[in-house]
Amino acid sequence: MTDAVVFCPASLDDVARLQPLVHGAYRGDSARRGWTHEADLLDGQRIDAEGLAQVVGDPAQLILLAEQDGDLVGCVQVTDKGDGLAYLGMLSVDPVRQGGGLGRRLIAAAEDVARDRFAARAMEMTVIVQRTELIDWYVRCGYRLTGEKRPFPATDPRFGLPLRDDLAFVVLARDLT
């Protein structure tokens, strides 16, 4: 095995292998092998193949894949929100590879995509408020809490099945200029 990680945009052909990676990084027992899971907050799916295909087919979005030795080991979604703002989402690293710096590399690559492809001057993201360790990690990566909170779509099973009724998002942002 080499240390070389290759980043490339996802295509529709990648959806079948992308969905289990994302689900396994966020939900279920496989996610518990890593430190960034939300398996204690949500059950059900993180995203389905149809949702991934919609993202891949949308010119205002891009899923960046991270591959190592031919294996899909991570991904991140970048969305052009317009007016110089991009959104970072679905940051996923194979749970057994978490803690090795790949998440930071994916964030840096996503920020490059936001600047170069979408002419973004700022990047924002939302994180479930109860995920304090993850919020702290994003702060260490250069993001700041904006003070804004957004509701969690608790009644939409496409985003998972809440295991508690107080879920909400905090907004974090970073200047990309």
Coordinates of N, CA and C in Angstrom, one line a residue:
M1 N 0.9 -1.2 0.0 CA 0.0 0.0 0.0 C 0.9 1.2 0.0
T2 N 0.5 2.2 -0.8 CA 1.2 3.5 -0.8 C 0.5 4.5 -0.1
D3 N 1.1 5.7 0.2 CA 0.4 6.8 0.8 C -0.3 7.7 -0.1
A4 N -0.1 7.5 -1.4 CA -0.7 8.3 -2.4 C -2.2 8.3 -2.4
V5 N -2.8 9.4 -2.2 CA -4.3 9.6 -2.3 C -4.5 10.4 -3.5
V6 N -5.4 9.9 -4.4 CA -5.8 10.6 -5.6 C -7.2 11.1 -5.4
F7 N -7.4 12.4 -5.8 CA -8.7 13.1 -5.7 C -9.2 13.2 -7.2
C8 N -10.5 12.9 -7.3 CA -11.2 13.0 -8.6 C -12.7 13.2 -8.5
P9 N -13.3 13.9 -9.4 CA -14.8 14.1 -9.3 C -15.5 12.8 -9.5
A10 N -16.6 12.6 -8.8 CA -17.4 11.4 -8.9 C -18.2 11.5 -10.2
S11 N -18.5 10.3 -10.7 CA -19.4 10.2 -11.9 C -20.6 9.3 -11.5
L12 N -21.5 9.2 -12.3 CA -22.7 8.3 -12.0 C -22.2 6.8 -11.8
D13 N -21.1 6.5 -12.5 CA -20.5 5.1 -12.3 C -20.0 4.9 -10.9
D14 N -19.8 5.9 -10.1 CA -19.3 5.8 -8.7 C -20.3 5.7 -7.7
V15 N -21.6 5.9 -8.0 CA -22.7 6.0 -7.0 C -22.8 4.7 -6.2
A16 N -22.7 3.5 -6.9 CA -22.9 2.2 -6.2 C -21.8 2.0 -5.1
R17 N -20.6 2.5 -5.3 CA -19.6 2.3 -4.3 C -19.5 3.5 -3.3
L18 N -20.0 4.6 -3.7 CA -20.0 5.8 -2.9 C -21.1 5.7 -1.8
Q19 N -22.2 5.2 -2.0 CA -23.3 5.1 -1.0 C -22.9 4.3 0.2
P20 N -22.3 3.1 0.1 CA -21.9 2.4 1.3 C -20.8 3.1 2.1
L21 N -19.9 3.8 1.4 CA -18.8 4.6 2.1 C -19.5 5.7 2.9
V22 N -20.4 6.5 2.4 CA -21.0 7.6 3.1 C -21.8 7.0 4.3
H23 N -22.6 6.0 4.0 CA -23.5 5.4 5.1 C -22.6 4.9 6.2
G24 N -21.5 4.2 5.8 CA -20.7 3.5 6.8 C -19.9 4.5 7.6
A25 N -19.7 5.7 7.1 CA -18.9 6.7 7.9 C -19.8 7.5 8.9
Y26 N -21.1 7.4 8.6 CA -22.1 8.2 9.5 C -23.0 7.3 10.4
R27 N -23.4 6.2 9.8 CA -24.5 5.4 10.5 C -24.1 4.0 10.8
G28 N -24.8 3.4 11.7 CA -24.7 2.0 12.0 C -23.4 1.6 12.7
D29 N -23.3 0.3 12.9 CA -22.1 -0.2 13.7 C -20.8 0.1 13.0
S30 N -20.8 0.0 11.7 CA -19.5 0.3 11.0 C -19.0 1.7 11.3
A31 N -19.9 2.6 11.5 CA -19.5 4.0 11.7 C -18.8 4.1 13.1
R32 N -19.2 3.3 14.0 CA -18.7 3.4 15.4 C -17.2 3.0 15.5
R33 N -16.6 2.5 14.4 CA -15.2 2.2 14.4 C -14.4 3.5 14.3
G34 N -15.1 4.6 13.8 CA -14.4 5.9 13.7 C -14.9 6.8 14.8
W35 N -14.4 8.0 14.8 CA -14.7 9.0 15.9 C -15.8 10.0 15.5
T36 N -16.1 10.1 14.2 CA -17.0 11.2 13.7 C -18.4 10.7 13.4
H37 N -18.8 9.6 13.9 CA -20.2 9.1 13.5 C -21.3 9.8 14.2
E38 N -22.5 9.6 13.7 CA -23.7 10.1 14.3 C -24.7 9.0 14.6
A39 N -24.1 7.8 14.7 CA -25.0 6.6 14.9 C -25.8 6.6 16.2
D40 N -25.4 7.4 17.2 CA -26.1 7.5 18.4 C -27.2 8.6 18.3
L41 N -27.2 9.3 17.2 CA -28.2 10.4 17.1 C -29.3 10.1 16.0
L42 N -28.8 9.3 15.0 CA -29.7 9.0 13.9 C -29.6 7.6 13.5
D43 N -30.7 7.0 13.0 CA -30.7 5.7 12.5 C -31.1 5.9 11.0
G44 N -31.2 4.8 10.3 CA -31.7 4.8 8.9 C -30.5 5.3 8.0
Q45 N -30.9 5.6 6.8 CA -29.9 6.0 5.8 C -29.3 7.4 6.0
R46 N -28.1 7.6 5.5 CA -27.5 8.9 5.4 C -27.9 9.5 4.1
I47 N -27.7 8.8 3.0 CA -28.2 9.2 1.7 C -28.3 7.9 0.8
D48 N -29.3 8.0 -0.1 CA -29.5 6.8 -1.0 C -28.9 7.1 -2.3
A49 N -28.8 6.0 -3.1 CA -28.2 6.1 -4.5 C -28.9 7.1 -5.3
E50 N -30.2 7.3 -5.2 CA -30.9 8.3 -6.0 C -30.5 9.7 -5.7
G51 N -30.3 9.9 -4.4 CA -29.9 11.2 -3.9 C -28.5 11.5 -4.4
L52 N -27.6 10.5 -4.3 CA -26.2 10.7 -4.8 C -26.2 11.0 -6.3
A53 N -27.0 10.3 -7.1 CA -27.0 10.5 -8.5 C -27.5 11.9 -8.8
Q54 N -28.5 12.4 -8.1 CA -28.9 13.8 -8.3 C -27.8 14.8 -8.0
V55 N -27.0 14.6 -7.0 CA -25.9 15.5 -6.7 C -24.9 15.4 -7.8
V56 N -24.5 14.2 -8.2 CA -23.5 14.0 -9.3 C -24.0 14.7 -10.6
G57 N -25.2 14.6 -10.9 CA -25.8 15.2 -12.1 C -26.0 16.7 -12.1
D58 N -25.8 17.3 -11.0 CA -26.1 18.7 -10.8 C -24.9 19.5 -11.1
P59 N -24.9 20.4 -12.1 CA -23.6 21.2 -12.3 C -23.3 22.2 -11.2
A60 N -24.2 22.4 -10.3 CA -23.9 23.4 -9.2 C -23.3 22.6 -8.0
Q61 N -23.0 21.3 -8.2 CA -22.5 20.5 -7.1 C -21.4 19.6 -7.6
L62 N -20.5 19.1 -6.7 CA -19.5 18.2 -7.1 C -19.2 17.3 -5.9
I63 N -19.1 16.1 -6.1 CA -18.6 15.2 -5.1 C -17.1 14.8 -5.5
L64 N -16.2 15.1 -4.6 CA -14.8 14.8 -4.8 C -14.5 13.5 -4.1
L65 N -14.0 12.5 -4.8 CA -13.6 11.2 -4.3 C -12.1 11.2 -3.9
A66 N -11.8 10.5 -2.9 CA -10.4 10.2 -2.5 C -10.2 8.7 -2.6
E67 N -9.3 8.3 -3.4 CA -8.9 6.9 -3.7 C -7.5 6.7 -3.3
Q68 N -7.3 5.5 -2.7 CA -5.9 5.1 -2.3 C -5.8 3.7 -2.7
D69 N -4.8 3.4 -3.6 CA -4.5 2.0 -4.1 C -5.8 1.4 -4.7
G70 N -6.6 2.3 -5.4 CA -7.8 1.8 -6.1 C -9.0 1.7 -5.2
D71 N -8.8 1.9 -3.9 CA -10.0 1.8 -2.9 C -10.5 3.2 -2.7
L72 N -11.8 3.3 -2.6 CA -12.5 4.5 -2.3 C -12.4 4.7 -0.7
V73 N -11.7 5.7 -0.3 CA -11.4 5.9 1.1 C -12.1 7.1 1.7
G74 N -12.6 8.0 0.9 CA -13.2 9.2 1.4 C -13.9 10.0 0.3
C75 N -14.7 11.0 0.7 CA -15.4 11.9 -0.3 C -15.8 13.2 0.4
V76 N -16.1 14.2 -0.3 CA -16.7 15.4 0.2 C -17.5 16.0 -0.9
Q77 N -18.6 16.7 -0.5 CA -19.5 17.4 -1.5 C -19.3 18.9 -1.4
V78 N -19.2 19.5 -2.6 CA -19.1 21.0 -2.6 C -20.3 21.5 -3.4
T79 N -21.1 22.4 -2.9 CA -22.2 23.0 -3.6 C -22.1 24.5 -3.8
D80 N -22.3 24.9 -5.0 CA -22.3 26.4 -5.3 C -23.6 27.0 -4.8
K81 N -23.6 27.8 -3.8 CA -24.8 28.5 -3.3 C -25.1 29.8 -3.9
G82 N -24.1 30.3 -4.8 CA -24.3 31.6 -5.4 C -23.7 32.7 -4.6
D83 N -23.5 33.8 -5.2 CA -23.0 35.0 -4.6 C -21.7 34.8 -3.8
G84 N -20.9 34.0 -4.3 CA -19.5 33.7 -3.7 C -19.5 32.8 -2.6
L85 N -20.6 32.1 -2.3 CA -20.7 31.2 -1.2 C -20.8 29.7 -1.7
A86 N -20.0 28.9 -1.1 CA -20.1 27.4 -1.3 C -20.4 26.7 0.0
Y87 N -20.9 25.5 -0.2 CA -21.3 24.7 1.0 C -20.5 23.4 1.0
L88 N -19.9 23.0 2.1 CA -19.2 21.8 2.2 C -20.1 20.8 3.0
G89 N -20.2 19.6 2.4 CA -21.1 18.6 3.0 C -20.6 17.2 2.7
M90 N -21.2 16.3 3.4 CA -21.0 14.9 3.2 C -19.5 14.5 3.3
L91 N -18.8 15.2 4.1 CA -17.4 14.8 4.3 C -17.4 13.4 5.0
S92 N -16.8 12.5 4.3 CA -16.8 11.1 4.7 C -15.4 10.5 4.6
V93 N -14.9 9.8 5.6 CA -13.7 9.1 5.6 C -14.0 7.7 6.1
D94 N -13.5 6.7 5.4 CA -13.7 5.3 5.9 C -13.3 5.3 7.4
P95 N -14.2 4.8 8.2 CA -13.9 4.8 9.7 C -12.6 4.3 10.1
V96 N -12.1 3.2 9.5 CA -10.8 2.6 9.9 C -9.6 3.5 9.5
R97 N -9.9 4.5 8.6 CA -8.8 5.4 8.2 C -8.9 6.8 8.8
Q98 N -9.9 7.0 9.7 CA -10.0 8.3 10.3 C -8.9 8.5 11.3
G99 N -8.5 9.8 11.4 CA -7.4 10.2 12.3 C -6.1 10.2 11.6
G100 N -6.1 10.0 10.3 CA -4.8 10.0 9.6 C -4.5 11.2 8.7
G101 N -5.4 12.2 8.8 CA -5.2 13.5 8.1 C -6.0 13.5 6.8
L102 N -6.7 12.5 6.4 CA -7.4 12.5 5.1 C -8.6 13.5 5.1
G103 N -9.2 13.6 6.3 CA -10.3 14.6 6.4 C -9.9 16.0 6.1
R104 N -8.7 16.4 6.6 CA -8.2 17.7 6.4 C -7.8 17.9 4.9
R105 N -7.2 16.9 4.3 CA -6.9 16.9 2.9 C -8.1 17.1 2.0
L106 N -9.2 16.4 2.4 CA -10.5 16.5 1.7 C -11.0 17.9 1.8
I107 N -11.0 18.5 3.0 CA -11.4 19.9 3.2 C -10.6 20.8 2.3
A108 N -9.3 20.7 2.3 CA -8.5 21.6 1.5 C -8.8 21.4 0.0
A109 N -9.0 20.2 -0.5 CA -9.4 20.0 -1.9 C -10.7 20.6 -2.2
A110 N -11.7 20.4 -1.2 CA -13.0 21.0 -1.4 C -13.0 22.5 -1.5
E111 N -12.1 23.1 -0.7 CA -12.0 24.6 -0.7 C -11.4 25.0 -2.0
D112 N -10.4 24.3 -2.6 CA -9.9 24.6 -3.9 C -11.0 24.5 -5.0
V113 N -11.8 23.5 -4.9 CA -12.9 23.3 -5.9 C -13.8 24.5 -5.7
A114 N -14.2 24.9 -4.5 CA -15.1 26.0 -4.3 C -14.5 27.3 -4.9
R115 N -13.3 27.5 -4.7 CA -12.6 28.8 -5.3 C -12.5 28.7 -6.8
D116 N -12.0 27.6 -7.3 CA -11.6 27.4 -8.7 C -12.8 27.2 -9.6
R117 N -13.7 26.4 -9.2 CA -14.9 26.0 -10.0 C -16.1 26.9 -9.8
F118 N -16.3 27.3 -8.6 CA -17.5 28.1 -8.3 C -17.2 29.5 -7.9
A119 N -16.0 30.0 -8.0 CA -15.6 31.3 -7.6 C -16.1 31.8 -6.2
A120 N -16.0 30.8 -5.3 CA -16.5 31.1 -3.9 C -15.4 31.9 -3.2
R121 N -15.9 32.8 -2.4 CA -15.1 33.5 -1.5 C -15.3 33.1 0.0
A122 N -16.3 32.3 0.2 CA -16.5 31.7 1.6 C -17.1 30.3 1.4
M123 N -16.9 29.5 2.5 CA -17.5 28.2 2.5 C -18.2 28.1 3.9
E124 N -19.4 27.4 3.8 CA -20.1 27.2 5.0 C -20.5 25.7 5.1
M125 N -20.8 25.3 6.3 CA -21.3 23.9 6.5 C -22.2 23.9 7.7
T126 N -23.0 22.8 7.8 CA -23.8 22.6 9.0 C -23.4 21.3 9.7
V127 N -23.4 21.4 11.0 CA -23.1 20.2 11.8 C -24.2 20.1 12.9
I128 N -24.6 18.9 13.2 CA -25.6 18.6 14.2 C -25.0 19.1 15.5
V129 N -25.7 20.0 16.2 CA -25.2 20.7 17.4 C -24.7 19.7 18.5
Q130 N -25.2 18.5 18.6 CA -24.7 17.6 19.6 C -23.4 17.0 19.3
R131 N -22.9 17.2 18.1 CA -21.6 16.6 17.7 C -20.4 17.5 18.0
T132 N -20.3 17.8 19.3 CA -19.3 18.8 19.8 C -17.9 18.5 19.4
E133 N -17.5 17.2 19.4 CA -16.1 16.8 19.1 C -15.8 17.2 17.6
L134 N -16.8 17.0 16.7 CA -16.7 17.3 15.3 C -16.7 18.8 15.1
I135 N -17.5 19.5 15.8 CA -17.5 21.0 15.7 C -16.2 21.5 16.1
D136 N -15.6 21.0 17.2 CA -14.3 21.5 17.7 C -13.2 21.2 16.6
W137 N -13.3 20.0 16.0 CA -12.3 19.7 14.9 C -12.4 20.6 13.8
Y138 N -13.6 21.0 13.3 CA -13.8 21.9 12.2 C -13.2 23.3 12.6
V139 N -13.4 23.7 13.9 CA -12.8 24.9 14.4 C -11.3 24.9 14.3
R140 N -10.7 23.7 14.6 CA -9.3 23.6 14.5 C -8.8 23.6 13.1
C141 N -9.7 23.3 12.1 CA -9.4 23.3 10.7 C -9.6 24.7 10.1
G142 N -10.0 25.7 10.9 CA -10.1 27.0 10.4 C -11.5 27.6 10.2
Y143 N -12.5 26.8 10.6 CA -13.9 27.2 10.5 C -14.3 27.9 11.8
R144 N -15.3 28.7 11.7 CA -15.8 29.4 12.9 C -17.3 29.3 13.0
L145 N -17.7 29.2 14.2 CA -19.2 29.1 14.5 C -19.8 30.5 14.2
T146 N -20.8 30.5 13.4 CA -21.4 31.8 13.0 C -22.5 32.3 14.0
G147 N -22.9 31.5 14.9 CA -24.0 31.8 15.8 C -25.4 31.4 15.2
E148 N -25.4 31.0 14.0 CA -26.7 30.7 13.4 C -27.0 29.2 13.6
K149 N -28.3 28.9 13.9 CA -28.7 27.5 14.0 C -29.8 27.3 12.9
R150 N -29.9 26.1 12.4 CA -30.9 25.7 11.4 C -31.6 24.5 11.9
P151 N -32.9 24.3 11.6 CA -33.6 23.1 12.0 C -33.1 21.9 11.3
F152 N -33.2 20.7 12.0 CA -32.9 19.5 11.4 C -34.2 18.9 10.7
P153 N -34.1 18.4 9.5 CA -35.3 17.9 8.8 C -35.8 16.6 9.4
A154 N -36.3 16.6 10.6 CA -36.6 15.4 11.4 C -37.7 14.6 10.8
T155 N -38.6 15.2 10.0 CA -39.7 14.5 9.4 C -39.4 13.9 8.0
D156 N -38.2 14.1 7.5 CA -37.8 13.6 6.2 C -36.9 12.4 6.3
P157 N -37.4 11.2 6.1 CA -36.5 10.0 6.4 C -35.4 9.9 5.4
R158 N -35.3 10.7 4.3 CA -34.2 10.7 3.4 C -32.9 11.1 4.1
F159 N -33.0 11.8 5.3 CA -31.9 12.3 6.0 C -31.6 11.5 7.3
G160 N -32.4 10.4 7.5 CA -32.2 9.6 8.7 C -33.4 9.7 9.6
L161 N -33.4 8.8 10.6 CA -34.5 8.7 11.5 C -33.9 9.2 12.9
P162 N -34.3 10.4 13.4 CA -33.7 10.9 14.6 C -34.0 9.9 15.8
L163 N -33.0 9.8 16.6 CA -33.2 9.0 17.9 C -33.4 9.9 19.1
R164 N -33.5 11.2 18.8 CA -33.8 12.1 19.9 C -34.5 13.3 19.2
D165 N -35.3 14.1 20.0 CA -36.1 15.1 19.4 C -35.5 16.5 19.4
D166 N -34.3 16.7 19.8 CA -33.7 18.0 20.0 C -32.6 18.3 19.0
L167 N -32.5 17.6 17.8 CA -31.5 17.8 16.8 C -31.7 19.1 16.1
A168 N -30.6 19.8 15.9 CA -30.5 21.0 15.1 C -29.1 21.1 14.6
F169 N -29.0 22.0 13.6 CA -27.7 22.3 13.0 C -27.1 23.6 13.5
V170 N -25.8 23.6 13.7 CA -25.1 24.9 13.8 C -24.4 25.1 12.5
V171 N -24.2 26.4 12.2 CA -23.5 26.8 10.9 C -22.1 27.2 11.2
L172 N -21.2 26.7 10.5 CA -19.8 27.1 10.6 C -19.4 27.6 9.2
A173 N -18.4 28.6 9.2 CA -18.0 29.2 7.9 C -16.5 29.5 7.9
R174 N -16.0 29.7 6.8 CA -14.6 30.1 6.6 C -14.5 31.0 5.4
D175 N -13.6 32.0 5.5 CA -13.3 32.9 4.4 C -12.3 32.2 3.5
L176 N -12.5 32.1 2.2 CA -11.7 31.5 1.3 C -10.7 32.4 0.5
T177 N -10.8 33.7 0.8 CA -10.0 34.7 0.1 C -8.6 34.8 0.6

